[in-house]
mmCIF file of C-alpha atoms and ligand atoms in Angstrom:
data_model
loop_
_atom_site.group_PDB
_atom_site.id
_atom_site.type_symbol
_atom_site.label_atom_id
_atom_site.label_comp_id
_atom_site.label_asym_id
_atom_site.label_seq_id
_atom_site.Cartn_x
_atom_site.Cartn_y
_atom_site.Cartn_z
ATOM 1 C CA MET A 1350 -29.704 -106.635 179.442
ATOM 2 C CA GLU A 1351 -29.839 -109.704 179.704
ATOM 3 C CA LYS A 1352 -27.570 -111.756 178.043
ATOM 4 C CA GLU A 1353 -27.077 -115.700 176.922
ATOM 5 C CA ILE A 1354 -24.335 -118.194 176.383
ATOM 6 C CA ILE A 1355 -24.250 -120.619 173.731
ATOM 7 C CA ILE A 1356 -21.629 -123.614 174.174
ATOM 8 C CA LYS A 1357 -20.738 -125.389 171.282
ATOM 9 C CA TYR A 1358 -18.549 -128.843 171.476
ATOM 10 C CA ARG A 1359 -18.962 -132.372 169.365
ATOM 11 C CA GLU A 1360 -20.415 -134.717 170.505
ATOM 12 C CA CYS A 1361 -19.365 -138.222 168.840
ATOM 13 C CA ARG A 1362 -18.155 -141.801 169.258
ATOM 14 C CA LEU A 1363 -14.502 -142.848 169.434
ATOM 15 C CA ALA A 1364 -14.999 -145.313 165.386
ATOM 16 C CA ASP A 1365 -15.628 -141.322 164.916
ATOM 17 C CA LEU A 1366 -11.886 -139.640 166.333
ATOM 18 C CA ASP A 1367 -9.039 -139.337 163.958
ATOM 19 C CA GLU A 1368 -6.177 -140.629 164.018
ATOM 20 C CA SER A 1369 -4.298 -138.347 166.085
ATOM 21 C CA GLU A 1370 -7.319 -137.845 168.257
ATOM 22 C CA ARG A 1371 -7.604 -141.347 168.988
ATOM 23 C CA ARG A 1372 -3.340 -141.911 169.525
ATOM 24 C CA VAL A 1373 -3.679 -139.487 172.046
ATOM 25 C CA LEU A 1374 -6.971 -140.662 173.687
ATOM 26 C CA ASP A 1375 -5.022 -143.534 173.539
ATOM 27 C CA ALA A 1376 -2.381 -142.762 175.642
ATOM 28 C CA ALA A 1377 -4.615 -140.991 177.856
ATOM 29 C CA ILE A 1378 -6.599 -145.011 178.839
ATOM 30 C CA GLU A 1379 -2.700 -146.128 179.160
ATOM 31 C CA ALA A 1380 -2.296 -143.343 181.337
ATOM 32 C CA THR A 1381 -4.586 -144.133 183.749
ATOM 33 C CA ASP A 1382 -1.966 -147.137 185.130
ATOM 34 C CA THR A 1383 0.251 -145.180 185.936
ATOM 35 C CA ALA A 1384 -2.570 -142.977 188.637
ATOM 36 C CA TYR A 1385 -1.590 -143.299 192.797
ATOM 37 C CA ALA A 1386 -5.997 -143.715 193.594
ATOM 38 C CA PRO A 1387 -5.807 -144.921 197.008
ATOM 39 C CA TYR A 1388 -8.461 -143.164 198.182
ATOM 40 C CA SER A 1389 -11.309 -142.703 195.834
ATOM 41 C CA ASN A 1390 -9.981 -146.046 193.565
ATOM 42 C CA PHE A 1391 -10.632 -144.287 190.601
ATOM 43 C CA HIS A 1392 -7.985 -143.807 188.285
ATOM 44 C CA VAL A 1393 -7.906 -141.089 185.310
ATOM 45 C CA GLY A 1394 -5.964 -140.507 182.956
ATOM 46 C CA ALA A 1395 -5.019 -137.257 180.784
ATOM 47 C CA ALA A 1396 -2.815 -136.852 178.076
ATOM 48 C CA LEU A 1397 -1.897 -133.664 175.760
ATOM 49 C CA LEU A 1398 -0.904 -133.581 172.295
ATOM 50 C CA MET A 1399 2.227 -131.499 172.118
ATOM 51 C CA ASP A 1400 2.816 -128.664 169.224
ATOM 52 C CA ASP A 1401 5.398 -131.182 167.599
ATOM 53 C CA GLY A 1402 3.223 -134.389 167.971
ATOM 54 C CA LYS A 1403 4.564 -135.908 171.297
ATOM 55 C CA ILE A 1404 2.628 -137.227 173.435
ATOM 56 C CA VAL A 1405 2.614 -136.209 177.649
ATOM 57 C CA LYS A 1406 0.770 -138.386 179.815
ATOM 58 C CA GLY A 1407 -0.958 -137.495 183.302
ATOM 59 C CA SER A 1408 -2.690 -139.867 185.585
ATOM 60 C CA ASN A 1409 -4.073 -138.568 189.430
ATOM 61 C CA GLN A 1410 -1.574 -138.081 192.159
ATOM 62 C CA GLU A 1411 -3.440 -138.801 195.469
ATOM 63 C CA ASN A 1412 -1.626 -137.586 198.811
ATOM 64 C CA VAL A 1413 -3.392 -138.852 202.948
ATOM 65 C CA ALA A 1414 -3.467 -135.387 203.116
ATOM 66 C CA TYR A 1415 -5.693 -135.284 200.695
ATOM 67 C CA PRO A 1416 -5.980 -131.671 198.400
ATOM 68 C CA SER A 1417 -2.125 -132.416 198.941
ATOM 69 C CA GLY A 1418 -2.782 -134.620 195.945
ATOM 70 C CA LEU A 1419 -3.272 -133.496 191.962
ATOM 71 C CA CYS A 1420 -5.765 -134.089 189.496
ATOM 72 C CA ALA A 1421 -4.521 -135.947 186.593
ATOM 73 C CA GLU A 1422 -4.328 -132.332 183.952
ATOM 74 C CA ARG A 1423 -2.778 -130.371 186.251
ATOM 75 C CA THR A 1424 -0.564 -133.227 186.338
ATOM 76 C CA ALA A 1425 0.013 -133.080 182.680
ATOM 77 C CA LEU A 1426 -0.108 -129.801 182.075
ATOM 78 C CA PHE A 1427 2.881 -128.793 184.866
ATOM 79 C CA SER A 1428 4.513 -131.915 183.521
ATOM 80 C CA ALA A 1429 4.260 -130.608 179.534
ATOM 81 C CA GLY A 1430 4.908 -126.631 181.362
ATOM 82 C CA VAL A 1431 8.712 -128.938 181.935
ATOM 83 C CA SER A 1432 9.514 -131.164 179.348
ATOM 84 C CA HIS A 1433 8.538 -128.417 176.662
ATOM 85 C CA SER A 1434 8.928 -125.185 177.687
ATOM 86 C CA GLY A 1435 6.583 -122.440 176.631
ATOM 87 C CA MET A 1436 5.005 -125.194 173.459
ATOM 88 C CA ALA A 1437 1.413 -124.618 173.092
ATOM 89 C CA VAL A 1438 -1.137 -128.085 173.813
ATOM 90 C CA ARG A 1439 -2.934 -128.674 170.845
ATOM 91 C CA THR A 1440 -5.237 -131.369 172.178
ATOM 92 C CA LEU A 1441 -5.984 -132.312 175.424
ATOM 93 C CA ALA A 1442 -7.051 -136.165 176.754
ATOM 94 C CA ILE A 1443 -8.981 -137.200 179.955
ATOM 95 C CA VAL A 1444 -10.642 -140.674 180.777
ATOM 96 C CA ALA A 1445 -10.832 -142.392 184.472
ATOM 97 C CA ARG A 1446 -11.301 -146.190 185.114
ATOM 98 C CA ASN A 1447 -13.569 -146.159 188.086
ATOM 99 C CA PRO A 1448 -12.970 -148.663 190.527
ATOM 100 C CA GLU A 1449 -14.139 -151.709 188.947
ATOM 101 C CA GLY A 1450 -12.189 -150.718 186.264
ATOM 102 C CA LYS A 1451 -14.051 -149.681 183.705
ATOM 103 C CA LEU A 1452 -13.943 -146.379 181.746
ATOM 104 C CA VAL A 1453 -15.786 -144.478 182.734
ATOM 105 C CA ALA A 1454 -16.378 -140.260 181.595
ATOM 106 C CA ALA A 1455 -14.477 -138.365 183.425
ATOM 107 C CA LEU A 1456 -14.987 -133.541 182.576
ATOM 108 C CA PRO A 1457 -12.518 -131.857 184.434
ATOM 109 C CA CYS A 1458 -12.812 -130.494 187.387
ATOM 110 C CA GLY A 1459 -13.364 -126.415 187.680
ATOM 111 C CA ALA A 1460 -9.649 -126.369 188.807
ATOM 112 C CA CYS A 1461 -8.476 -128.248 186.720
ATOM 113 C CA ARG A 1462 -10.520 -125.749 183.440
ATOM 114 C CA GLN A 1463 -8.889 -122.991 185.786
ATOM 115 C CA VAL A 1464 -5.593 -124.146 184.824
ATOM 116 C CA MET A 1465 -6.460 -124.853 180.849
ATOM 117 C CA ALA A 1466 -8.241 -121.221 180.700
ATOM 118 C CA GLU A 1467 -4.077 -119.973 181.387
ATOM 119 C CA GLN A 1468 -2.006 -122.516 179.009
ATOM 120 C CA GLN A 1469 -4.213 -121.246 176.640
ATOM 121 C CA SER A 1470 -3.994 -118.314 177.117
ATOM 122 C CA ARG A 1471 -0.687 -118.233 177.558
ATOM 123 C CA GLN A 1472 -0.213 -120.018 174.343
ATOM 124 C CA GLY A 1473 -2.365 -117.510 172.254
ATOM 125 C CA SER A 1474 -4.696 -121.001 170.112
ATOM 126 C CA PRO A 1475 -6.880 -122.583 171.081
ATOM 127 C CA MET A 1476 -6.073 -125.929 172.545
ATOM 128 C CA ARG A 1477 -8.745 -128.591 172.349
ATOM 129 C CA VAL A 1478 -10.348 -131.039 174.961
ATOM 130 C CA ILE A 1479 -11.355 -134.365 173.995
ATOM 131 C CA CYS A 1480 -13.868 -135.818 177.012
ATOM 132 C CA TYR A 1481 -13.797 -138.980 176.728
ATOM 133 C CA CYS A 1482 -18.106 -141.200 178.439
ATOM 134 C CA SER A 1483 -18.075 -144.339 176.334
ATOM 135 C CA ASP A 1484 -17.116 -145.518 173.111
ATOM 136 C CA GLU A 1485 -20.843 -144.114 171.825
ATOM 137 C CA LYS A 1486 -20.433 -141.095 173.215
ATOM 138 C CA LEU A 1487 -17.096 -138.617 173.608
ATOM 139 C CA LEU A 1488 -17.348 -134.806 174.236
ATOM 140 C CA VAL A 1489 -14.687 -132.637 171.997
ATOM 141 C CA PHE A 1490 -14.629 -128.750 173.018
ATOM 142 C CA GLU A 1491 -12.648 -127.128 170.170
ATOM 143 C CA ASN A 1492 -11.276 -124.513 173.208
ATOM 144 C CA ILE A 1493 -11.233 -124.301 177.062
ATOM 145 C CA GLU A 1494 -14.684 -121.300 176.263
ATOM 146 C CA SER A 1495 -16.271 -124.329 175.804
ATOM 147 C CA LEU A 1496 -15.469 -125.826 179.490
ATOM 148 C CA LEU A 1497 -15.336 -122.058 181.479
ATOM 149 C CA PRO A 1498 -16.950 -119.207 180.492
ATOM 150 C CA PHE A 1499 -16.101 -116.202 182.885
ATOM 151 C CA GLY A 1500 -12.753 -117.648 184.222
ATOM 152 C CA PHE A 1501 -10.723 -115.862 187.111
ATOM 153 C CA ASP A 1502 -7.977 -113.254 185.142
ATOM 154 C CA MET A 1503 -5.921 -109.904 186.595
HETATM 155 N N1 THU B 474 -9.571 -135.853 188.959
HETATM 156 C C1 THU B 474 -9.200 -136.239 188.521
HETATM 157 O O1 THU B 474 -7.702 -136.689 188.735
HETATM 158 N N2 THU B 474 -9.064 -134.477 187.087
HETATM 159 C C2 THU B 474 -10.621 -134.448 187.715
HETATM 160 O O2 THU B 474 -10.765 -132.987 186.846
HETATM 161 C C3 THU B 474 -11.098 -134.406 188.890
HETATM 162 C C4 THU B 474 -10.885 -135.996 189.490
HETATM 163 C C5 THU B 474 -9.228 -136.578 190.698
HETATM 164 C C6 THU B 474 -8.531 -136.450 191.942
HETATM 165 C C7 THU B 474 -9.321 -137.721 192.769
HETATM 166 O O3 THU B 474 -7.569 -138.229 192.794
HETATM 167 C C8 THU B 474 -10.348 -138.767 192.182
HETATM 168 O O4 THU B 474 -9.698 -137.886 190.364
HETATM 169 C C9 THU B 474 -11.786 -138.854 192.591
HETATM 170 O O5 THU B 474 -12.570 -137.137 192.650
#
């Protein structure tokens, strides 16, 4: 039997974001300054809008033993797991700066999507993800299924 998945997402401009979306995206942009990325020179920033309205930031943290480093999204999510234990993440925003310092597209890697999926499942409410591509193009996903259909579970 042939089946089909329809993935829904919103494409909008920076100017179209509402106040809370803009706040979490601005925090992600700020977080790029905290990236430790001497190997890739690719500075990724992530920020979470928590259920209580607080913001938690993350950035990529690299290591000379490359796989020991961690992506911005997981840094933010694991940090929130400690600082806001048990609290839902309403929105996650992601942005990156290329080696020239220009803001560029940042779509989350598969491992980060898997961690997002588990966070969403734990909290039992949808987590919105905003991916910055340019001022004219942002991708907004209302839940993690849109980013990771058929994610691993046991
Ligand atoms: N990176 C992230 O921070 N998030 C992703 O979703 C993919 C990649 C980081 C890891 C590494 O420090 C750099 O970007 C280049 O791969």
